Every structure is written in C-alpha cells, then in structure tokens.
mmCIF file with all atom_site columns, C-alpha atoms in Angstrom:
data_model
loop_
_atom_site.group_PDB
_atom_site.id
_atom_site.type_symbol
_atom_site.label_atom_id
_atom_site.label_alt_id
_atom_site.label_comp_id
_atom_site.label_asym_id
_atom_site.label_entity_id
_atom_site.label_seq_id
_atom_site.pdbx_PDB_ins_code
_atom_site.Cartn_x
_atom_site.Cartn_y
_atom_site.Cartn_z
_atom_site.occupancy
_atom_site.B_iso_or_equiv
_atom_site.pdbx_formal_charge
_atom_site.auth_seq_id
_atom_site.auth_comp_id
_atom_site.auth_asym_id
_atom_site.auth_atom_id
_atom_site.pdbx_PDB_model_num
ATOM 1   C CA . MET A 1 1   ? -10.481 -86.392 -12.016 1.00 86.00 ? 654 MET A CA 1
ATOM 2   C CA . THR A 1 2   ? -12.344 -84.235 -14.425 1.00 93.00 ? 655 THR A CA 1
ATOM 3   C CA . PHE A 1 3   ? -13.902 -80.840 -13.787 1.00 94.00 ? 656 PHE A CA 1
ATOM 4   C CA . PHE A 1 4   ? -17.390 -82.244 -13.503 1.00 95.00 ? 657 PHE A CA 1
ATOM 5   C CA . ASP A 1 5   ? -16.257 -85.148 -11.305 1.00 95.00 ? 658 ASP A CA 1
ATOM 6   C CA . ALA A 1 6   ? -14.806 -82.744 -8.803  1.00 94.00 ? 659 ALA A CA 1
ATOM 7   C CA . ILE A 1 7   ? -17.840 -80.774 -8.627  1.00 95.00 ? 660 ILE A CA 1
ATOM 8   C CA . ARG A 1 8   ? -19.927 -83.877 -8.098  1.00 95.00 ? 661 ARG A CA 1
ATOM 9   C CA . THR A 1 9   ? -17.556 -85.249 -5.558  1.00 94.00 ? 662 THR A CA 1
ATOM 10  C CA . CYS A 1 10  ? -17.580 -82.035 -3.428  1.00 94.00 ? 663 CYS A CA 1
ATOM 11  C CA . PHE A 1 11  ? -21.273 -81.621 -3.547  1.00 95.00 ? 664 PHE A CA 1
ATOM 12  C CA . SER A 1 12  ? -21.684 -85.551 -2.609  1.00 95.00 ? 665 SER A CA 1
ATOM 13  C CA . LYS A 1 13  ? -19.464 -84.869 0.262   1.00 94.00 ? 666 LYS A CA 1
ATOM 14  C CA . TYR A 1 14  ? -21.287 -81.639 1.162   1.00 93.00 ? 667 TYR A CA 1
ATOM 15  C CA . VAL A 1 15  ? -20.130 -81.488 4.854   1.00 92.00 ? 668 VAL A CA 1
ATOM 16  C CA . THR A 1 16  ? -17.598 -84.430 4.958   1.00 92.00 ? 669 THR A CA 1
ATOM 17  C CA . PHE A 1 17  ? -14.556 -83.056 6.759   1.00 93.00 ? 670 PHE A CA 1
ATOM 18  C CA . SER A 1 18  ? -12.927 -86.525 7.019   1.00 92.00 ? 671 SER A CA 1
ATOM 19  C CA . GLY A 1 19  ? -10.736 -88.056 4.488   1.00 91.00 ? 672 GLY A CA 1
ATOM 20  C CA . ARG A 1 20  ? -8.558  -86.523 1.858   1.00 93.00 ? 673 ARG A CA 1
ATOM 21  C CA . ALA A 1 21  ? -9.082  -84.531 -1.370  1.00 93.00 ? 674 ALA A CA 1
ATOM 22  C CA . SER A 1 22  ? -6.728  -84.621 -4.350  1.00 91.00 ? 675 SER A CA 1
ATOM 23  C CA . ARG A 1 23  ? -5.358  -81.514 -5.976  1.00 92.00 ? 676 ARG A CA 1
ATOM 24  C CA . PRO A 1 24  ? -7.535  -81.869 -9.075  1.00 93.00 ? 677 PRO A CA 1
ATOM 25  C CA . GLU A 1 25  ? -10.672 -82.292 -6.818  1.00 94.00 ? 678 GLU A CA 1
ATOM 26  C CA . TYR A 1 26  ? -9.984  -79.158 -4.762  1.00 95.00 ? 679 TYR A CA 1
ATOM 27  C CA . TRP A 1 27  ? -8.804  -76.921 -7.591  1.00 95.00 ? 680 TRP A CA 1
ATOM 28  C CA . PHE A 1 28  ? -11.383 -77.738 -10.149 1.00 96.00 ? 681 PHE A CA 1
ATOM 29  C CA . PHE A 1 29  ? -14.029 -77.143 -7.443  1.00 97.00 ? 682 PHE A CA 1
ATOM 30  C CA . ALA A 1 30  ? -12.267 -73.842 -6.732  1.00 96.00 ? 683 ALA A CA 1
ATOM 31  C CA . LEU A 1 31  ? -12.471 -73.000 -10.413 1.00 97.00 ? 684 LEU A CA 1
ATOM 32  C CA . PHE A 1 32  ? -16.215 -73.897 -10.400 1.00 97.00 ? 685 PHE A CA 1
ATOM 33  C CA . LEU A 1 33  ? -16.721 -71.581 -7.303  1.00 97.00 ? 686 LEU A CA 1
ATOM 34  C CA . PHE A 1 34  ? -14.846 -68.703 -9.141  1.00 96.00 ? 687 PHE A CA 1
ATOM 35  C CA . LEU A 1 35  ? -16.684 -69.170 -12.379 1.00 97.00 ? 688 LEU A CA 1
ATOM 36  C CA . GLY A 1 36  ? -20.065 -69.472 -10.687 1.00 96.00 ? 689 GLY A CA 1
ATOM 37  C CA . SER A 1 37  ? -19.504 -66.281 -8.661  1.00 95.00 ? 690 SER A CA 1
ATOM 38  C CA . ILE A 1 38  ? -18.821 -64.528 -11.867 1.00 94.00 ? 691 ILE A CA 1
ATOM 39  C CA . VAL A 1 39  ? -21.791 -65.811 -13.701 1.00 94.00 ? 692 VAL A CA 1
ATOM 40  C CA . PHE A 1 40  ? -24.198 -65.145 -10.747 1.00 94.00 ? 693 PHE A CA 1
ATOM 41  C CA . SER A 1 41  ? -22.688 -61.665 -10.248 1.00 90.00 ? 694 SER A CA 1
ATOM 42  C CA . ILE A 1 42  ? -23.445 -60.974 -13.978 1.00 89.00 ? 695 ILE A CA 1
ATOM 43  C CA . PHE A 1 43  ? -27.121 -62.157 -13.609 1.00 90.00 ? 696 PHE A CA 1
ATOM 44  C CA . ASP A 1 44  ? -27.497 -60.103 -10.492 1.00 88.00 ? 697 ASP A CA 1
ATOM 45  C CA . SER A 1 45  ? -26.276 -56.900 -12.221 1.00 85.00 ? 698 SER A CA 1
ATOM 46  C CA . VAL A 1 46  ? -28.473 -57.519 -15.276 1.00 85.00 ? 699 VAL A CA 1
ATOM 47  C CA . LEU A 1 47  ? -31.639 -58.504 -13.278 1.00 85.00 ? 700 LEU A CA 1
ATOM 48  C CA . PHE A 1 48  ? -31.344 -56.354 -10.224 1.00 79.00 ? 701 PHE A CA 1
ATOM 49  C CA . GLU A 1 49  ? -29.565 -53.106 -11.630 1.00 73.00 ? 702 GLU A CA 1
ATOM 50  C CA . ARG A 1 50  ? -31.056 -49.863 -10.041 1.00 63.00 ? 703 ARG A CA 1
ATOM 51  C CA . MET A 1 51  ? -31.351 -46.779 -12.056 1.00 57.00 ? 704 MET A CA 1
ATOM 52  C CA . PRO A 1 52  ? -30.684 -43.350 -10.683 1.00 55.00 ? 705 PRO A CA 1
ATOM 53  C CA . GLN A 1 53  ? -33.670 -41.341 -9.664  1.00 56.00 ? 706 GLN A CA 1
ATOM 54  C CA . ILE A 1 54  ? -34.265 -38.451 -11.991 1.00 57.00 ? 707 ILE A CA 1
ATOM 55  C CA . ASP A 1 55  ? -35.987 -35.195 -10.922 1.00 57.00 ? 708 ASP A CA 1
ATOM 56  C CA . GLU A 1 56  ? -37.042 -32.655 -13.314 1.00 58.00 ? 709 GLU A CA 1
ATOM 57  C CA . GLU A 1 57  ? -34.861 -30.030 -11.589 1.00 59.00 ? 710 GLU A CA 1
ATOM 58  C CA . GLN A 1 58  ? -31.845 -31.933 -10.789 1.00 57.00 ? 711 GLN A CA 1
ATOM 59  C CA . ILE A 1 59  ? -30.464 -35.386 -11.139 1.00 55.00 ? 712 ILE A CA 1
ATOM 60  C CA . ILE A 1 60  ? -30.389 -37.105 -7.807  1.00 54.00 ? 713 ILE A CA 1
ATOM 61  C CA . LEU A 1 61  ? -27.730 -39.773 -7.651  1.00 54.00 ? 714 LEU A CA 1
ATOM 62  C CA . GLU A 1 62  ? -28.253 -41.526 -4.409  1.00 57.00 ? 715 GLU A CA 1
ATOM 63  C CA . TYR A 1 63  ? -26.117 -44.571 -3.599  1.00 55.00 ? 716 TYR A CA 1
ATOM 64  C CA . GLN A 1 64  ? -28.359 -47.636 -3.333  1.00 58.00 ? 717 GLN A CA 1
ATOM 65  C CA . PRO A 1 65  ? -26.687 -50.820 -2.643  1.00 60.00 ? 718 PRO A CA 1
ATOM 66  C CA . GLN A 1 66  ? -26.792 -53.394 -5.479  1.00 69.00 ? 719 GLN A CA 1
ATOM 67  C CA . GLU A 1 67  ? -29.176 -56.309 -4.763  1.00 75.00 ? 720 GLU A CA 1
ATOM 68  C CA . THR A 1 68  ? -27.338 -59.600 -5.153  1.00 85.00 ? 721 THR A CA 1
ATOM 69  C CA . PRO A 1 69  ? -29.712 -62.460 -4.260  1.00 90.00 ? 722 PRO A CA 1
ATOM 70  C CA . LEU A 1 70  ? -28.367 -64.903 -6.772  1.00 91.00 ? 723 LEU A CA 1
ATOM 71  C CA . SER A 1 71  ? -24.626 -64.480 -6.018  1.00 92.00 ? 724 SER A CA 1
ATOM 72  C CA . THR A 1 72  ? -25.340 -64.284 -2.284  1.00 92.00 ? 725 THR A CA 1
ATOM 73  C CA . GLY A 1 73  ? -27.383 -67.590 -2.605  1.00 94.00 ? 726 GLY A CA 1
ATOM 74  C CA . PHE A 1 74  ? -24.705 -69.223 -4.584  1.00 96.00 ? 727 PHE A CA 1
ATOM 75  C CA . SER A 1 75  ? -22.091 -68.345 -1.940  1.00 95.00 ? 728 SER A CA 1
ATOM 76  C CA . LEU A 1 76  ? -24.131 -69.523 0.866   1.00 95.00 ? 729 LEU A CA 1
ATOM 77  C CA . LEU A 1 77  ? -25.059 -72.765 -0.962  1.00 95.00 ? 730 LEU A CA 1
ATOM 78  C CA . THR A 1 78  ? -21.344 -73.676 -1.687  1.00 96.00 ? 731 THR A CA 1
ATOM 79  C CA . LEU A 1 79  ? -19.901 -72.313 1.640   1.00 96.00 ? 732 LEU A CA 1
ATOM 80  C CA . LEU A 1 80  ? -19.808 -75.586 3.404   1.00 96.00 ? 733 LEU A CA 1
ATOM 81  C CA . PRO A 1 81  ? -18.646 -77.754 0.338   1.00 96.00 ? 734 PRO A CA 1
ATOM 82  C CA . ALA A 1 82  ? -15.798 -75.288 -0.115  1.00 96.00 ? 735 ALA A CA 1
ATOM 83  C CA . LEU A 1 83  ? -14.689 -75.398 3.465   1.00 96.00 ? 736 LEU A CA 1
ATOM 84  C CA . ALA A 1 84  ? -15.062 -79.234 3.552   1.00 96.00 ? 737 ALA A CA 1
ATOM 85  C CA . ALA A 1 85  ? -12.948 -79.493 0.262   1.00 96.00 ? 738 ALA A CA 1
ATOM 86  C CA . ALA A 1 86  ? -10.285 -77.225 1.688   1.00 95.00 ? 739 ALA A CA 1
ATOM 87  C CA . TRP A 1 87  ? -10.277 -79.224 4.940   1.00 95.00 ? 740 TRP A CA 1
ATOM 88  C CA . ARG A 1 88  ? -9.813  -82.497 3.117   1.00 95.00 ? 741 ARG A CA 1
ATOM 89  C CA . ARG A 1 89  ? -7.190  -80.975 0.846   1.00 94.00 ? 742 ARG A CA 1
ATOM 90  C CA . MET A 1 90  ? -5.187  -80.014 3.915   1.00 94.00 ? 743 MET A CA 1
ATOM 91  C CA . HIS A 1 91  ? -5.613  -83.600 5.015   1.00 94.00 ? 744 HIS A CA 1
ATOM 92  C CA . ASP A 1 92  ? -4.101  -84.821 1.889   1.00 93.00 ? 745 ASP A CA 1
ATOM 93  C CA . THR A 1 93  ? -0.898  -82.745 2.489   1.00 91.00 ? 746 THR A CA 1
ATOM 94  C CA . GLY A 1 94  ? -0.634  -84.267 6.036   1.00 90.00 ? 747 GLY A CA 1
ATOM 95  C CA . ARG A 1 95  ? -1.841  -81.119 7.828   1.00 92.00 ? 748 ARG A CA 1
ATOM 96  C CA . SER A 1 96  ? -4.761  -80.728 10.053  1.00 91.00 ? 749 SER A CA 1
ATOM 97  C CA . GLY A 1 97  ? -7.859  -79.082 8.475   1.00 91.00 ? 750 GLY A CA 1
ATOM 98  C CA . LEU A 1 98  ? -7.575  -76.369 11.118  1.00 92.00 ? 751 LEU A CA 1
ATOM 99  C CA . TYR A 1 99  ? -4.839  -74.929 9.081   1.00 92.00 ? 752 TYR A CA 1
ATOM 100 C CA . VAL A 1 100 ? -7.453  -73.495 6.681   1.00 93.00 ? 753 VAL A CA 1
ATOM 101 C CA . PHE A 1 101 ? -8.396  -70.961 9.496   1.00 91.00 ? 754 PHE A CA 1
ATOM 102 C CA . PHE A 1 102 ? -4.704  -69.983 10.087  1.00 88.00 ? 755 PHE A CA 1
ATOM 103 C CA . PRO A 1 103 ? -5.142  -66.502 8.725   1.00 86.00 ? 756 PRO A CA 1
ATOM 104 C CA . MET A 1 104 ? -8.366  -65.849 10.408  1.00 84.00 ? 757 MET A CA 1
ATOM 105 C CA . LEU A 1 105 ? -7.010  -66.971 13.886  1.00 83.00 ? 758 LEU A CA 1
ATOM 106 C CA . LEU A 1 106 ? -3.901  -65.080 13.325  1.00 80.00 ? 759 LEU A CA 1
ATOM 107 C CA . PHE A 1 107 ? -5.964  -61.948 12.523  1.00 78.00 ? 760 PHE A CA 1
ATOM 108 C CA . LEU A 1 108 ? -8.148  -62.491 15.654  1.00 79.00 ? 761 LEU A CA 1
ATOM 109 C CA . ALA A 1 109 ? -5.161  -63.068 17.904  1.00 77.00 ? 762 ALA A CA 1
ATOM 110 C CA . VAL A 1 110 ? -2.933  -60.152 16.535  1.00 74.00 ? 763 VAL A CA 1
ATOM 111 C CA . GLY A 1 111 ? -5.992  -57.882 16.482  1.00 71.00 ? 764 GLY A CA 1
ATOM 112 C CA . GLY A 1 112 ? -6.933  -58.658 20.119  1.00 73.00 ? 765 GLY A CA 1
ATOM 113 C CA . LEU A 1 113 ? -3.347  -58.030 21.134  1.00 71.00 ? 766 LEU A CA 1
ATOM 114 C CA . ALA A 1 114 ? -3.127  -54.764 19.200  1.00 69.00 ? 767 ALA A CA 1
ATOM 115 C CA . VAL A 1 115 ? -6.442  -53.483 20.817  1.00 69.00 ? 768 VAL A CA 1
ATOM 116 C CA . ALA A 1 116 ? -5.134  -54.412 24.242  1.00 69.00 ? 769 ALA A CA 1
ATOM 117 C CA . VAL A 1 117 ? -1.810  -52.625 23.622  1.00 66.00 ? 770 VAL A CA 1
ATOM 118 C CA . PHE A 1 118 ? -3.408  -49.468 22.179  1.00 65.00 ? 771 PHE A CA 1
ATOM 119 C CA . GLY A 1 119 ? -5.745  -49.437 25.190  1.00 63.00 ? 772 GLY A CA 1
ATOM 120 C CA . MET A 1 120 ? -2.857  -49.606 27.546  1.00 60.00 ? 773 MET A CA 1
ATOM 121 C CA . ALA A 1 121 ? -1.038  -46.952 25.682  1.00 55.00 ? 774 ALA A CA 1
ATOM 122 C CA . ASN A 1 122 ? -4.089  -44.601 25.984  1.00 58.00 ? 775 ASN A CA 1
ATOM 123 C CA . MET A 1 123 ? -4.215  -45.275 29.713  1.00 58.00 ? 776 MET A CA 1
ATOM 124 C CA . THR A 1 124 ? -0.643  -44.583 30.614  1.00 55.00 ? 777 THR A CA 1
ATOM 125 C CA . PRO A 1 125 ? 0.619   -41.153 30.865  1.00 59.00 ? 778 PRO A CA 1
ATOM 126 C CA . GLY A 1 126 ? 3.977   -39.691 30.118  1.00 60.00 ? 779 GLY A CA 1
ATOM 127 C CA . ALA A 1 127 ? 7.170   -41.229 28.460  1.00 59.00 ? 780 ALA A CA 1
ATOM 128 C CA . PHE A 1 128 ? 5.972   -44.845 29.309  1.00 55.00 ? 781 PHE A CA 1
ATOM 129 C CA . GLY A 1 129 ? 2.761   -44.092 27.349  1.00 56.00 ? 782 GLY A CA 1
ATOM 130 C CA . ASP A 1 130 ? 4.724   -42.584 24.430  1.00 61.00 ? 783 ASP A CA 1
ATOM 131 C CA . PHE A 1 131 ? 6.930   -45.841 24.476  1.00 59.00 ? 784 PHE A CA 1
ATOM 132 C CA . VAL A 1 132 ? 4.102   -48.212 24.414  1.00 57.00 ? 785 VAL A CA 1
ATOM 133 C CA . PHE A 1 133 ? 2.266   -46.291 21.696  1.00 60.00 ? 786 PHE A CA 1
ATOM 134 C CA . GLY A 1 134 ? 5.379   -46.326 19.603  1.00 65.00 ? 787 GLY A CA 1
ATOM 135 C CA . ALA A 1 135 ? 5.995   -49.985 20.223  1.00 64.00 ? 788 ALA A CA 1
ATOM 136 C CA . SER A 1 136 ? 2.465   -50.871 19.400  1.00 64.00 ? 789 SER A CA 1
ATOM 137 C CA . GLY A 1 137 ? 2.637   -49.051 16.031  1.00 66.00 ? 790 GLY A CA 1
ATOM 138 C CA . MET A 1 138 ? 5.751   -51.168 15.222  1.00 70.00 ? 791 MET A CA 1
ATOM 139 C CA . PHE A 1 139 ? 3.978   -54.204 16.405  1.00 69.00 ? 792 PHE A CA 1
ATOM 140 C CA . ILE A 1 140 ? 0.892   -53.653 14.309  1.00 69.00 ? 793 ILE A CA 1
ATOM 141 C CA . GLY A 1 141 ? 3.061   -52.863 11.357  1.00 72.00 ? 794 GLY A CA 1
ATOM 142 C CA . LEU A 1 142 ? 4.709   -56.349 11.847  1.00 72.00 ? 795 LEU A CA 1
ATOM 143 C CA . ALA A 1 143 ? 1.336   -57.872 12.494  1.00 73.00 ? 796 ALA A CA 1
ATOM 144 C CA . LEU A 1 144 ? -0.005  -56.507 9.058   1.00 75.00 ? 797 LEU A CA 1
ATOM 145 C CA . VAL A 1 145 ? 2.975   -58.031 7.126   1.00 79.00 ? 798 VAL A CA 1
ATOM 146 C CA . ILE A 1 146 ? 2.305   -61.299 8.881   1.00 78.00 ? 799 ILE A CA 1
ATOM 147 C CA . MET A 1 147 ? -1.351  -61.197 8.217   1.00 77.00 ? 800 MET A CA 1
ATOM 148 C CA . LEU A 1 148 ? -0.662  -60.231 4.585   1.00 82.00 ? 801 LEU A CA 1
ATOM 149 C CA . PHE A 1 149 ? 1.516   -63.319 4.132   1.00 88.00 ? 802 PHE A CA 1
ATOM 150 C CA . SER A 1 150 ? -0.515  -65.825 6.013   1.00 88.00 ? 803 SER A CA 1
ATOM 151 C CA . PRO A 1 151 ? -3.054  -66.462 3.311   1.00 89.00 ? 804 PRO A CA 1
ATOM 152 C CA . LEU A 1 152 ? -0.315  -67.034 0.889   1.00 92.00 ? 805 LEU A CA 1
ATOM 153 C CA . LEU A 1 153 ? 1.171   -69.570 3.277   1.00 91.00 ? 806 LEU A CA 1
ATOM 154 C CA . VAL A 1 154 ? -2.319  -71.359 3.209   1.00 92.00 ? 807 VAL A CA 1
ATOM 155 C CA . LEU A 1 155 ? -2.471  -71.082 -0.483  1.00 92.00 ? 808 LEU A CA 1
ATOM 156 C CA . TRP A 1 156 ? 0.925   -72.770 -0.772  1.00 94.00 ? 809 TRP A CA 1
ATOM 157 C CA . TRP A 1 157 ? -0.095  -75.579 1.406   1.00 92.00 ? 810 TRP A CA 1
ATOM 158 C CA . LEU A 1 158 ? -3.256  -76.291 -0.717  1.00 92.00 ? 811 LEU A CA 1
ATOM 159 C CA . THR A 1 159 ? -0.970  -76.503 -3.808  1.00 93.00 ? 812 THR A CA 1
ATOM 160 C CA . ARG A 1 160 ? 1.426   -78.987 -2.219  1.00 92.00 ? 813 ARG A CA 1
ATOM 161 C CA . PRO A 1 161 ? 1.347   -82.607 -3.692  1.00 90.00 ? 814 PRO A CA 1
ATOM 162 C CA . SER A 1 162 ? -0.403  -85.493 -1.945  1.00 88.00 ? 815 SER A CA 1
ATOM 163 C CA . GLN A 1 163 ? 1.457   -87.098 0.862   1.00 87.00 ? 816 GLN A CA 1
ATOM 164 C CA . PRO A 1 164 ? 2.434   -90.618 -0.301  1.00 87.00 ? 817 PRO A CA 1
ATOM 165 C CA . GLY A 1 165 ? 0.707   -93.589 1.085   1.00 85.00 ? 818 GLY A CA 1
ATOM 166 C CA . ASP A 1 166 ? -1.671  -93.594 3.801   1.00 86.00 ? 819 ASP A CA 1
ATOM 167 C CA . ASN A 1 167 ? -1.506  -90.839 6.325   1.00 88.00 ? 820 ASN A CA 1
ATOM 168 C CA . ALA A 1 168 ? -3.408  -90.119 9.698   1.00 87.00 ? 821 ALA A CA 1
ATOM 169 C CA . TYR A 1 169 ? -6.436  -88.968 7.628   1.00 89.00 ? 822 TYR A CA 1
ATOM 170 C CA . GLY A 1 170 ? -6.868  -91.949 5.407   1.00 87.00 ? 823 GLY A CA 1
ATOM 171 C CA . PRO A 1 171 ? -5.517  -93.506 2.074   1.00 87.00 ? 824 PRO A CA 1
ATOM 172 C CA . ASN A 1 172 ? -4.014  -91.423 -0.675  1.00 83.00 ? 825 ASN A CA 1
ATOM 173 C CA . PRO A 1 173 ? -6.863  -90.683 -3.119  1.00 81.00 ? 826 PRO A CA 1
ATOM 174 C CA . HIS A 1 174 ? -4.454  -91.221 -6.070  1.00 77.00 ? 827 HIS A CA 1
ATOM 175 C CA . GLU A 1 175 ? -3.790  -94.695 -4.840  1.00 73.00 ? 828 GLU A CA 1
ATOM 176 C CA . VAL A 1 176 ? -7.518  -95.708 -4.007  1.00 60.00 ? 829 VAL A CA 1
ATOM 177 C CA . THR A 1 177 ? -9.104  -98.073 -6.532  1.00 57.00 ? 830 THR A CA 1
ATOM 178 C CA . SER A 1 178 ? -12.957 -98.146 -6.576  1.00 52.00 ? 831 SER A CA 1
#
C-alpha cells in the first residue's frame, strides 16, 4: 500500500471501526496526519500572527492566544478517521479496538482513585491521616510511572505485525485479494 492509497483508504473508511488495517495503512495515515498538522500550523502562524501592541510611551506585550483555525479544522476533520484507523489496526494485531483508549482509561481510573485517597487523607486526623497521605504519595508516584508507560505500550501494539490468517475481526488485509 502506498502513501496515497493509505490516505484514500482511511478517508473512505471515515468511521468504519470494523475490519482490519495493515501496518502500512495505519502508519502512512499517521505520517499524513503529522505532516498535515505541521503544514496547517505553519499556515496558521503566517496568516493569523498577532503583532504586539505598541504604545508611544511603552511597549505593551500582552499574551494573546494564537488563532489556529486551519490546524484546528484539520484536527477535527481527521479525528474520526485517525481513531477508526487505530481501532482497525488493533484488530489486525488480534486485540480489541478498545485498547486504543487504554492510557486514557488508566488515567481516569488512577486519577479518580488518587483524588479519593487524597480526600480521605485530608479528612482523617492524626497518625492515620499522615500514613494515608504518605501512602497516597507513593501510589501517585507509581501511577505516574504507569501512566507514562501505557502510551508506549499502545504504540508497541500498533507496531506489531498482522496476525496471520483470519481472526475474530476479519481476514488478514495482506491475504485479501480484490
């Protein structure tokens, strides 16, 4: 599959979350997304750059957020195809597409638990409160390490070769003849 074939395939399967996506299909589309975001960010910076306000007595440098309508539009336009391609890529490795959300779900679970533990530490007085507060710090440190490595695990899953033959999600895209 070529670069342009991958882009065409991913846009033709805009919200198709069933089936399988080969490595070239997914990674060429990821390259397209990366290059497109760079190009649109450059256009945004050239077209929508704000100059500082100059007063005669002093230079007033106010922070004004950069307007990025082109790169934001590109990101919104490609969000669903990128998610669908990653979902199908997980299917190709024999995993459920839900594994794409693994880092986010882990972040929500660990973050919710950390908030609960910190809340309990603030409500309990004395030595027990100190123990809970110290344990929650260790827990949060461990959680941060896990949350830093979970996106790398998903990235590793996305780089795995196709599962040979048919799997629960469909035929192998390398073995399908059109």
